Amino acid sequence: LAKTTQPISMDSYEGQEVNITCSHNNIATNDYITWYQQFPSQGPRFIIQGYKTKVTNEVASLFIPADRKSSTLSLPRVSLSDTAVYYCLVGDLASYGQNFVFGPGTRLSVLP
Amino acid sequence: GAGVSQSPSNKVTEKGKDVELRCDPISGHTALYWYRQRLGQGLEFLIYFQGNSAPDKSGLPSDRFSAERTGESVSTLTIQRTQQEDSAVYLCASREAVEQFFGPGTRLTVL
């Protein structure tokens, strides 16, 4: 089970690009990297998932280096509404249960 | 379309009472998870169901906690003899492919 390490908190200002890095040194060959976002009083929601290199969707980009021991979630031009907790998960899509374990996440505060 | 629903949204109970929490997953989703989230903390895995396979109960914190799921439908999480430390938000998620879809959670307060 790959363990992840993220910064506990980050501050940013509106309009800036925010990069949150997650370390997963013992990621396994079959593991994918998934990021979730959680607003207060809500359940987490899926943002993006990748295996290697770069993935981009309408919300964010995910950068994964060749060794896959870390990944970086990039949020372009954040707004106040991006204030949330961001979770990095590493797991094997073919397996179940505790392969998808949420750590404490990164609390992002976007300031005006 | 309908997402994951949970009931009740809030539950206040007295220490020592039993509580039952309900999760209605998205129709057709074979995987279902229960998590616990204490105030200001991350999600703590409790139990996982996948189709008709034996559930992964490795996250249940004590034998006071149990969960059931009938087929690929509703799941119930039961906490017996509740303690104040059980106070938390209990989240349910269902998954078909790569993405977990979470319900709004049940906020449990044990007095």
Coordinates of N, CA and C in Angstrom, one line a residue:
Chain A
L1 N 0.8 -1.2 0.0 CA 0.0 0.0 0.0 C 0.9 1.2 0.0
A2 N 0.8 2.0 -1.1 CA 1.7 3.2 -1.2 C 1.2 4.3 -0.3
K3 N 2.1 4.8 0.5 CA 1.8 5.9 1.4 C 2.1 7.2 0.8
T4 N 1.3 8.2 1.0 CA 1.5 9.5 0.4 C 1.8 10.6 1.4
T5 N 2.6 11.6 1.0 CA 2.9 12.7 1.9 C 2.6 14.0 1.1
Q6 N 1.9 14.9 1.7 CA 1.5 16.1 1.2 C 1.7 17.2 2.2
P7 N 1.9 18.5 1.7 CA 2.0 19.6 2.7 C 0.6 19.7 3.4
I8 N 0.6 20.0 4.7 CA -0.6 20.1 5.5 C -1.5 21.3 5.0
S9 N -0.8 22.4 4.6 CA -1.6 23.6 4.2 C -0.8 24.4 3.3
M10 N -1.5 25.2 2.5 CA -0.9 26.2 1.5 C -1.8 27.4 1.5
D11 N -1.2 28.5 1.3 CA -2.0 29.8 1.0 C -1.7 30.3 -0.4
S12 N -2.6 30.9 -1.0 CA -2.4 31.5 -2.3 C -3.3 32.7 -2.4
Y13 N -3.1 33.5 -3.5 CA -4.0 34.6 -3.8 C -4.8 34.3 -5.1
E14 N -5.9 35.0 -5.2 CA -6.7 34.8 -6.4 C -5.9 35.1 -7.6
G15 N -6.1 34.3 -8.7 CA -5.5 34.5 -9.9 C -4.1 33.8 -10.1
Q16 N -3.6 33.3 -9.0 CA -2.3 32.7 -9.0 C -2.5 31.2 -9.4
E17 N -1.4 30.6 -9.9 CA -1.4 29.2 -10.2 C -0.9 28.5 -8.9
V18 N -1.5 27.4 -8.5 CA -1.2 26.7 -7.3 C -0.7 25.3 -7.7
N19 N 0.4 24.9 -7.1 CA 0.9 23.6 -7.4 C 1.1 22.8 -6.0
I20 N 0.4 21.7 -5.9 CA 0.5 20.9 -4.7 C 1.2 19.6 -5.1
T21 N 2.3 19.3 -4.4 CA 3.0 18.1 -4.7 C 2.8 17.1 -3.7
C22 N 2.7 15.8 -4.1 CA 2.4 14.7 -3.3 C 3.6 13.7 -3.5
S23 N 4.2 13.2 -2.4 CA 5.2 12.2 -2.5 C 4.7 10.8 -2.3
H24 N 5.1 9.9 -3.1 CA 4.7 8.5 -3.0 C 5.8 7.6 -3.4
N25 N 6.8 7.5 -2.6 CA 8.1 6.9 -2.9 C 8.0 5.4 -3.2
N26 N 7.0 4.7 -2.6 CA 6.9 3.3 -2.8 C 5.7 2.9 -3.7
I27 N 5.4 3.8 -4.7 CA 4.3 3.5 -5.6 C 4.6 2.2 -6.4
A28 N 3.6 1.4 -6.6 CA 3.8 0.2 -7.3 C 3.5 0.3 -8.8
T29 N 3.9 -0.7 -9.5 CA 3.8 -0.6 -11.0 C 2.3 -0.4 -11.4
N30 N 1.4 -1.1 -10.8 CA 0.0 -1.0 -11.2 C -0.8 0.2 -10.5
D31 N -0.1 1.0 -9.7 CA -0.8 2.0 -9.0 C -1.1 3.2 -9.9
Y32 N -2.3 3.8 -9.8 CA -2.6 5.1 -10.4 C -2.6 6.2 -9.3
I33 N -2.5 7.4 -9.7 CA -2.5 8.6 -8.8 C -3.8 9.3 -9.1
T34 N -4.5 9.6 -8.0 CA -5.8 10.2 -8.1 C -5.9 11.4 -7.1
W35 N -6.5 12.5 -7.5 CA -6.6 13.6 -6.6 C -8.1 13.9 -6.4
Y36 N -8.5 14.2 -5.2 CA -9.8 14.6 -4.8 C -9.8 16.0 -4.1
Q37 N -11.0 16.6 -4.2 CA -11.2 18.0 -3.6 C -12.3 17.9 -2.6
Q38 N -12.2 18.5 -1.5 CA -13.3 18.4 -0.5 C -13.5 19.8 0.0
F39 N -14.8 20.3 -0.1 CA -15.2 21.5 0.4 C -15.8 21.3 1.8
P40 N -15.8 22.3 2.7 CA -16.4 22.1 4.0 C -17.8 21.5 3.9
S41 N -18.1 20.6 4.8 CA -19.4 20.0 4.9 C -19.9 19.2 3.7
Q42 N -19.0 18.8 2.9 CA -19.3 18.0 1.7 C -18.4 16.8 1.6
G43 N -18.8 15.8 0.9 CA -17.9 14.7 0.6 C -16.9 15.1 -0.5
P44 N -15.8 14.4 -0.5 CA -14.8 14.7 -1.6 C -15.3 14.4 -3.0
R45 N -14.7 15.1 -3.9 CA -15.1 14.9 -5.3 C -13.9 14.7 -6.1
F46 N -13.9 13.8 -7.1 CA -12.8 13.5 -8.0 C -12.4 14.7 -8.8
I47 N -11.1 14.9 -8.9 CA -10.6 16.0 -9.8 C -9.9 15.5 -11.0
I48 N -8.9 14.6 -10.8 CA -8.1 14.1 -11.9 C -7.4 12.9 -11.5
Q49 N -7.0 12.1 -12.5 CA -6.3 10.9 -12.3 C -5.3 10.7 -13.4
G50 N -4.1 10.1 -13.1 CA -3.1 9.8 -14.1 C -2.2 8.6 -13.7
Y51 N -1.5 8.2 -14.7 CA -0.5 7.1 -14.4 C 0.9 7.6 -14.6
K52 N 1.2 8.3 -15.7 CA 2.5 8.9 -16.0 C 2.4 10.1 -16.8
T53 N 3.4 10.9 -16.9 CA 3.6 12.1 -17.7 C 2.6 13.2 -17.3
K54 N 1.7 13.7 -18.2 CA 0.9 14.8 -17.9 C -0.6 14.5 -18.3
V55 N -1.5 14.9 -17.4 CA -2.9 14.7 -17.7 C -3.5 16.1 -17.4
T56 N -4.4 16.5 -18.3 CA -5.1 17.8 -18.2 C -6.6 17.6 -18.4
N57 N -7.4 18.3 -17.6 CA -8.8 18.4 -17.8 C -9.2 19.8 -17.6
E58 N -10.5 20.0 -17.6 CA -11.0 21.4 -17.5 C -10.8 22.0 -16.1
V59 N -10.4 21.2 -15.2 CA -10.3 21.7 -13.8 C -8.8 21.9 -13.4
A60 N -8.0 20.9 -13.8 CA -6.6 20.9 -13.3 C -5.7 20.2 -14.3
S61 N -4.4 20.2 -13.9 CA -3.4 19.4 -14.6 C -2.7 18.6 -13.6
L62 N -2.2 17.4 -14.0 CA -1.5 16.5 -13.1 C -0.2 16.2 -13.8
F63 N 0.9 16.5 -13.1 CA 2.3 16.2 -13.7 C 2.9 15.1 -12.9
I64 N 3.4 14.1 -13.6 CA 4.0 12.9 -13.0 C 5.3 12.6 -13.6
P65 N 6.4 12.7 -12.9 CA 7.7 12.5 -13.5 C 7.9 11.0 -13.8
A66 N 9.0 10.8 -14.5 CA 9.2 9.4 -15.0 C 9.3 8.4 -13.9
D67 N 9.9 8.7 -12.8 CA 10.1 7.7 -11.7 C 8.8 7.5 -10.9
R68 N 7.8 8.4 -11.1 CA 6.5 8.3 -10.5 C 6.5 8.4 -9.0
K69 N 7.6 8.8 -8.4 CA 7.6 8.8 -7.0 C 7.0 10.1 -6.4
S70 N 6.5 10.9 -7.2 CA 5.8 12.1 -6.8 C 4.8 12.5 -7.9
S71 N 3.9 13.4 -7.5 CA 3.0 14.0 -8.5 C 2.7 15.4 -8.1
T72 N 2.3 16.2 -9.1 CA 2.0 17.6 -8.7 C 0.7 18.0 -9.4
L73 N -0.3 18.4 -8.5 CA -1.6 18.9 -9.0 C -1.4 20.4 -9.2
S74 N -1.8 20.8 -10.4 CA -1.7 22.2 -10.7 C -3.0 22.8 -11.0
L75 N -3.4 23.9 -10.2 CA -4.6 24.6 -10.4 C -4.4 25.9 -11.0
P76 N -4.8 26.2 -12.2 CA -4.5 27.5 -12.8 C -5.4 28.6 -12.3
R77 N -4.9 29.7 -12.1 CA -5.6 30.9 -11.8 C -6.7 30.6 -10.7
V78 N -6.3 30.3 -9.5 CA -7.3 29.9 -8.5 C -8.2 31.1 -8.1
S79 N -9.4 30.8 -7.7 CA -10.3 31.7 -7.2 C -10.7 31.4 -5.7
L80 N -11.4 32.2 -5.1 CA -11.8 32.0 -3.7 C -12.5 30.7 -3.5
S81 N -13.2 30.3 -4.5 CA -14.0 29.0 -4.5 C -13.2 27.8 -4.5
D82 N -11.9 27.9 -4.8 CA -11.0 26.8 -4.8 C -10.4 26.5 -3.4
T83 N -10.8 27.3 -2.4 CA -10.4 27.0 -1.1 C -11.1 25.7 -0.6
A84 N -10.2 24.7 -0.3 CA -10.7 23.3 0.0 C -9.5 22.5 0.5
V85 N -9.8 21.3 0.8 CA -8.8 20.3 1.1 C -8.6 19.4 -0.1
Y86 N -7.3 19.2 -0.5 CA -7.0 18.4 -1.7 C -6.3 17.1 -1.2
Y87 N -6.8 16.0 -1.7 CA -6.2 14.7 -1.2 C -5.6 14.0 -2.4
C88 N -4.4 13.4 -2.2 CA -3.7 12.6 -3.2 C -3.8 11.2 -2.8
L89 N -4.3 10.3 -3.7 CA -4.4 8.9 -3.4 C -3.6 8.1 -4.4
V90 N -3.0 7.0 -4.0 CA -2.3 6.1 -4.9 C -2.9 4.7 -4.7
G91 N -3.2 4.1 -5.8 CA -3.8 2.7 -5.6 C -3.9 2.0 -6.9
D92 N -4.1 0.7 -6.8 CA -4.2 -0.2 -7.9 C -5.7 -0.3 -8.3
L93 N -6.1 0.1 -9.5 CA -7.5 0.1 -9.9 C -8.0 -1.3 -10.0
A94 N -7.1 -2.3 -10.1 CA -7.6 -3.6 -10.2 C -7.9 -4.3 -8.9
S95 N -7.4 -3.6 -7.8 CA -7.6 -4.1 -6.4 C -8.6 -3.1 -5.7
Y96 N -8.9 -3.5 -4.5 CA -9.9 -2.8 -3.8 C -9.6 -2.4 -2.4
G97 N -10.6 -2.0 -1.7 CA -10.4 -1.8 -0.2 C -9.4 -0.7 0.1
Q98 N -8.5 -1.0 0.9 CA -7.6 0.0 1.4 C -6.6 0.5 0.4
N99 N -6.6 0.0 -0.8 CA -5.8 0.5 -1.9 C -6.2 2.0 -2.2
F100 N -7.3 2.4 -1.8 CA -7.7 3.8 -2.0 C -7.8 4.4 -0.6
V101 N -6.7 4.9 -0.1 CA -6.7 5.4 1.3 C -6.5 6.9 1.2
F102 N -7.3 7.7 1.9 CA -7.1 9.1 2.0 C -6.2 9.5 3.1
G103 N -5.2 10.3 2.9 CA -4.4 10.9 3.9 C -5.0 12.1 4.5
P104 N -4.3 12.9 5.2 CA -4.8 14.1 5.8 C -5.1 15.2 4.8
G105 N -4.5 15.2 3.6 CA -4.7 16.1 2.6 C -4.0 17.4 2.8
T106 N -4.1 18.3 1.8 CA -3.6 19.7 1.9 C -4.7 20.7 1.9
R107 N -4.7 21.5 2.9 CA -5.7 22.5 3.1 C -5.2 23.8 2.3
L108 N -5.9 24.1 1.2 CA -5.6 25.3 0.4 C -6.5 26.4 0.8
S109 N -5.9 27.5 1.1 CA -6.7 28.8 1.4 C -6.3 29.8 0.3
V110 N -7.3 30.2 -0.4 CA -7.2 31.2 -1.4 C -7.6 32.6 -0.9
L111 N -6.7 33.5 -0.8 CA -7.0 34.8 -0.3 C -7.3 35.8 -1.3
P112 N -8.1 36.8 -1.0 CA -8.5 37.9 -2.0 C -7.3 38.8 -2.3
Chain B
G1 N -28.6 13.4 -12.8 CA -29.0 12.1 -12.3 C -28.8 11.9 -10.8
A2 N -29.3 10.9 -10.2 CA -29.2 10.7 -8.8 C -27.8 10.3 -8.4
G3 N -27.3 10.9 -7.3 CA -26.0 10.6 -6.8 C -26.1 9.7 -5.6
V4 N -25.1 9.6 -4.8 CA -25.1 8.8 -3.6 C -25.9 9.6 -2.5
S5 N -26.8 9.0 -1.9 CA -27.5 9.6 -0.8 C -27.3 8.9 0.5
Q6 N -27.4 9.7 1.6 CA -27.2 9.1 2.9 C -28.2 9.7 3.8
S7 N -28.6 8.8 4.8 CA -29.6 9.3 5.8 C -29.3 8.6 7.1
P8 N -29.6 9.3 8.2 CA -30.0 10.7 8.2 C -28.9 11.7 7.9
S9 N -29.1 12.9 7.7 CA -28.0 13.9 7.5 C -27.4 14.2 8.8
N10 N -28.1 14.2 9.9 CA -27.6 14.5 11.2 C -28.2 13.5 12.2
K11 N -27.4 13.1 13.1 CA -27.9 12.2 14.1 C -27.3 12.5 15.5
V12 N -28.1 12.8 16.4 CA -27.6 13.1 17.8 C -28.1 11.9 18.7
T13 N -27.2 11.3 19.4 CA -27.6 10.2 20.2 C -26.9 10.3 21.6
E14 N -27.4 9.5 22.5 CA -26.8 9.4 23.8 C -25.7 8.3 23.9
K15 N -24.7 8.5 24.6 CA -23.7 7.5 24.8 C -24.4 6.2 25.2
G16 N -24.0 5.1 24.6 CA -24.5 3.8 24.9 C -25.6 3.3 24.0
K17 N -26.2 4.2 23.2 CA -27.2 3.8 22.3 C -26.6 3.3 21.0
D18 N -27.5 2.5 20.3 CA -27.1 2.0 19.0 C -27.6 3.0 17.9
V19 N -26.8 3.1 16.8 CA -27.3 3.9 15.7 C -27.1 3.2 14.4
E20 N -27.9 3.5 13.4 CA -27.8 2.9 12.1 C -27.8 4.0 11.0
L21 N -26.8 3.9 10.2 CA -26.6 4.9 9.1 C -26.9 4.2 7.8
R22 N -27.5 4.9 6.9 CA -27.9 4.3 5.6 C -27.2 5.0 4.4
C23 N -26.8 4.2 3.5 CA -26.2 4.7 2.2 C -26.9 4.1 1.0
D24 N -27.4 5.0 0.1 CA -27.9 4.5 -1.2 C -26.9 4.9 -2.3
P25 N -26.3 3.9 -2.8 CA -25.2 4.2 -3.8 C -25.9 4.5 -5.2
I26 N -25.0 4.9 -6.1 CA -25.5 5.1 -7.4 C -25.8 3.8 -8.1
S27 N -27.0 3.7 -8.7 CA -27.4 2.5 -9.3 C -26.4 1.9 -10.3
G28 N -26.1 0.6 -10.1 CA -25.1 -0.1 -11.0 C -23.7 0.0 -10.5
H29 N -23.4 0.8 -9.5 CA -22.1 0.8 -8.9 C -21.9 -0.4 -8.0
T30 N -20.8 -1.2 -8.4 CA -20.6 -2.4 -7.7 C -19.8 -2.2 -6.4
A31 N -19.0 -1.2 -6.3 CA -18.1 -0.9 -5.1 C -18.7 0.1 -4.2
L32 N -18.6 -0.1 -2.9 CA -19.2 0.8 -1.9 C -18.2 0.9 -0.8
Y33 N -17.9 2.1 -0.3 CA -17.0 2.4 0.8 C -17.7 3.1 1.9
W34 N -17.3 2.9 3.1 CA -17.6 3.7 4.2 C -16.3 4.3 4.8
Y35 N -16.4 5.6 5.1 CA -15.3 6.3 5.7 C -15.8 7.1 7.0
R36 N -14.9 7.4 7.8 CA -15.2 8.3 9.0 C -14.3 9.5 8.9
Q37 N -14.8 10.6 9.2 CA -14.0 11.9 9.1 C -14.3 12.7 10.4
R38 N -13.3 12.7 11.2 CA -13.4 13.5 12.4 C -13.1 15.0 12.1
L39 N -13.6 15.9 12.9 CA -13.5 17.3 12.6 C -12.0 17.7 12.3
G40 N -11.8 18.3 11.1 CA -10.5 18.8 10.7 C -9.5 17.8 10.3
Q41 N -10.0 16.5 10.2 CA -9.1 15.5 9.9 C -9.4 14.9 8.5
G42 N -8.5 14.0 8.0 CA -8.7 13.3 6.8 C -9.7 12.2 6.9
L43 N -10.0 11.5 5.8 CA -10.9 10.4 5.8 C -10.2 9.1 6.3
E44 N -11.0 8.4 7.1 CA -10.5 7.1 7.7 C -11.3 6.0 7.1
F45 N -10.7 5.1 6.4 CA -11.4 4.0 5.8 C -11.9 3.1 6.8
L46 N -13.2 2.7 6.6 CA -13.8 1.7 7.5 C -14.0 0.4 6.9
I47 N -14.8 0.3 5.8 CA -15.1 -1.0 5.2 C -15.4 -0.8 3.7
Y48 N -15.2 -1.8 3.0 CA -15.4 -1.8 1.5 C -16.2 -3.0 1.1
F49 N -17.2 -2.8 0.2 CA -17.9 -3.9 -0.4 C -17.7 -3.9 -1.9
Q50 N -17.6 -5.1 -2.5 CA -17.4 -5.2 -3.9 C -18.3 -6.4 -4.4
G51 N -19.4 -6.0 -5.0 CA -20.3 -7.1 -5.5 C -20.7 -8.1 -4.4
N52 N -20.6 -9.3 -4.7 CA -20.9 -10.4 -3.8 C -19.7 -10.9 -3.1
S53 N -18.6 -10.3 -3.2 CA -17.3 -10.7 -2.5 C -17.4 -10.4 -1.1
A54 N -16.6 -11.1 -0.3 CA -16.5 -10.8 1.1 C -16.0 -9.4 1.3
P55 N -16.7 -8.6 2.2 CA -16.2 -7.2 2.4 C -14.9 -7.1 3.1
D56 N -14.2 -6.1 2.8 CA -12.9 -5.7 3.4 C -13.3 -4.9 4.7
K57 N -13.2 -5.6 5.8 CA -13.6 -4.9 7.1 C -12.4 -4.4 7.9
S58 N -11.2 -4.4 7.2 CA -10.0 -4.1 8.0 C -9.9 -2.7 8.6
G59 N -10.8 -1.8 8.2 CA -10.7 -0.5 8.8 C -11.7 -0.3 9.9
L60 N -12.5 -1.2 10.2 CA -13.5 -1.1 11.3 C -12.7 -0.9 12.6
P61 N -12.9 0.1 13.4 CA -12.1 0.4 14.6 C -12.4 -0.6 15.8
S62 N -13.5 -1.1 15.9 CA -13.8 -2.1 17.0 C -15.0 -2.9 16.6
D63 N -15.3 -3.9 17.4 CA -16.4 -4.8 17.1 C -17.8 -4.2 17.4
R64 N -17.8 -2.9 17.8 CA -19.0 -2.2 17.9 C -19.5 -1.8 16.6
F65 N -18.6 -1.8 15.6 CA -19.0 -1.3 14.2 C -19.2 -2.5 13.3
S66 N -20.3 -2.4 12.6 CA -20.6 -3.4 11.6 C -21.3 -2.8 10.4
A67 N -21.2 -3.4 9.3 CA -21.9 -2.9 8.1 C -22.4 -4.1 7.2
E68 N -23.5 -3.8 6.5 CA -24.1 -4.8 5.7 C -24.4 -4.1 4.3
R69 N -24.4 -5.0 3.3 CA -24.9 -4.5 2.0 C -25.5 -5.7 1.3
T70 N -26.7 -5.5 0.8 CA -27.4 -6.5 0.1 C -27.2 -6.3 -1.4
G71 N -26.4 -7.3 -2.0 CA -26.1 -7.2 -3.4 C -25.4 -5.9 -3.7
E72 N -25.9 -5.2 -4.7 CA -25.3 -3.9 -5.1 C -26.2 -2.8 -4.8
S73 N -26.9 -2.9 -3.7 CA -27.8 -1.8 -3.3 C -27.5 -1.2 -2.0
V74 N -28.4 -0.9 -1.2 CA -28.3 -0.1 0.0 C -27.3 -0.8 1.0
S75 N -26.6 0.1 1.7 CA -25.7 -0.4 2.7 C -26.1 0.3 4.0
T76 N -25.9 -0.4 5.1 CA -26.2 0.2 6.4 C -24.9 0.0 7.3
L77 N -24.5 1.0 8.0 CA -23.4 1.0 9.0 C -24.1 1.1 10.3
T78 N -23.8 0.1 11.2 CA -24.3 0.1 12.5 C -23.2 0.3 13.5
I79 N -23.5 1.2 14.5 CA -22.5 1.4 15.6 C -23.3 1.1 16.9
Q80 N -22.8 0.1 17.6 CA -23.5 -0.3 18.8 C -22.8 0.4 20.0
R81 N -23.6 0.6 21.0 CA -23.1 1.2 22.3 C -22.2 2.4 22.0
T82 N -22.7 3.4 21.3 CA -21.9 4.5 20.9 C -21.2 5.2 22.0
Q83 N -20.0 5.6 21.7 CA -19.1 6.4 22.6 C -18.9 7.8 22.0
Q84 N -18.5 8.7 22.9 CA -18.3 10.1 22.4 C -17.3 10.2 21.3
E85 N -16.3 9.3 21.4 CA -15.2 9.3 20.3 C -15.8 8.9 19.0
D86 N -17.0 8.3 18.9 CA -17.6 8.0 17.6 C -18.1 9.2 16.9
S87 N -18.2 10.3 17.6 CA -18.7 11.5 16.9 C -17.8 11.9 15.8
A88 N -18.5 12.0 14.6 CA -17.7 12.3 13.4 C -18.8 12.4 12.2
V89 N -18.3 12.7 11.0 CA -19.1 12.6 9.8 C -18.8 11.2 9.2
Y90 N -19.8 10.5 8.9 CA -19.6 9.2 8.2 C -20.0 9.3 6.8
L91 N -19.0 9.1 5.9 CA -19.2 9.3 4.5 C -19.3 7.9 3.8
C92 N -20.1 7.9 2.8 CA -20.3 6.7 2.0 C -19.9 7.1 0.5
A93 N -19.3 6.2 -0.2 CA -18.9 6.4 -1.6 C -19.2 5.2 -2.4
S94 N -19.6 5.3 -3.6 CA -19.7 4.2 -4.5 C -18.8 4.4 -5.7
R95 N -18.4 3.4 -6.3 CA -17.5 3.5 -7.5 C -17.8 2.4 -8.5
E96 N -17.7 2.8 -9.7 CA -17.9 1.8 -10.8 C -16.6 1.6 -11.5
A97 N -16.0 2.7 -11.9 CA -14.7 2.6 -12.6 C -13.6 3.2 -11.8
V98 N -13.1 4.4 -12.2 CA -11.9 4.9 -11.5 C -12.3 5.9 -10.4
E99 N -13.5 6.4 -10.4 CA -13.9 7.6 -9.6 C -14.8 7.1 -8.5
Q100 N -14.5 7.6 -7.3 CA -15.5 7.4 -6.2 C -16.4 8.6 -6.1
F101 N -17.7 8.3 -6.0 CA -18.7 9.3 -5.8 C -19.2 9.3 -4.4
F102 N -19.0 10.4 -3.7 CA -19.3 10.5 -2.3 C -20.7 11.1 -2.1
G103 N -21.3 10.6 -1.0 CA -22.6 11.1 -0.5 C -22.3 12.3 0.4
P104 N -23.3 13.0 0.9 CA -23.1 14.2 1.7 C -22.7 13.9 3.1
G105 N -22.8 12.6 3.5 CA -22.4 12.3 4.8 C -23.5 12.3 5.9
T106 N -23.3 11.6 7.0 CA -24.1 11.7 8.2 C -23.3 12.2 9.3
R107 N -23.7 13.3 9.9 CA -23.0 13.9 11.0 C -23.5 13.3 12.3
L108 N -22.7 12.5 13.0 CA -23.1 11.8 14.2 C -22.5 12.5 15.4
T109 N -23.4 12.9 16.3 CA -22.9 13.5 17.6 C -23.4 12.6 18.7
V110 N -22.4 12.2 19.5 CA -22.7 11.3 20.7 C -22.5 12.1 21.9
L111 N -23.6 12.3 22.6 CA -23.6 13.2 23.8 C -23.2 12.4 25.1

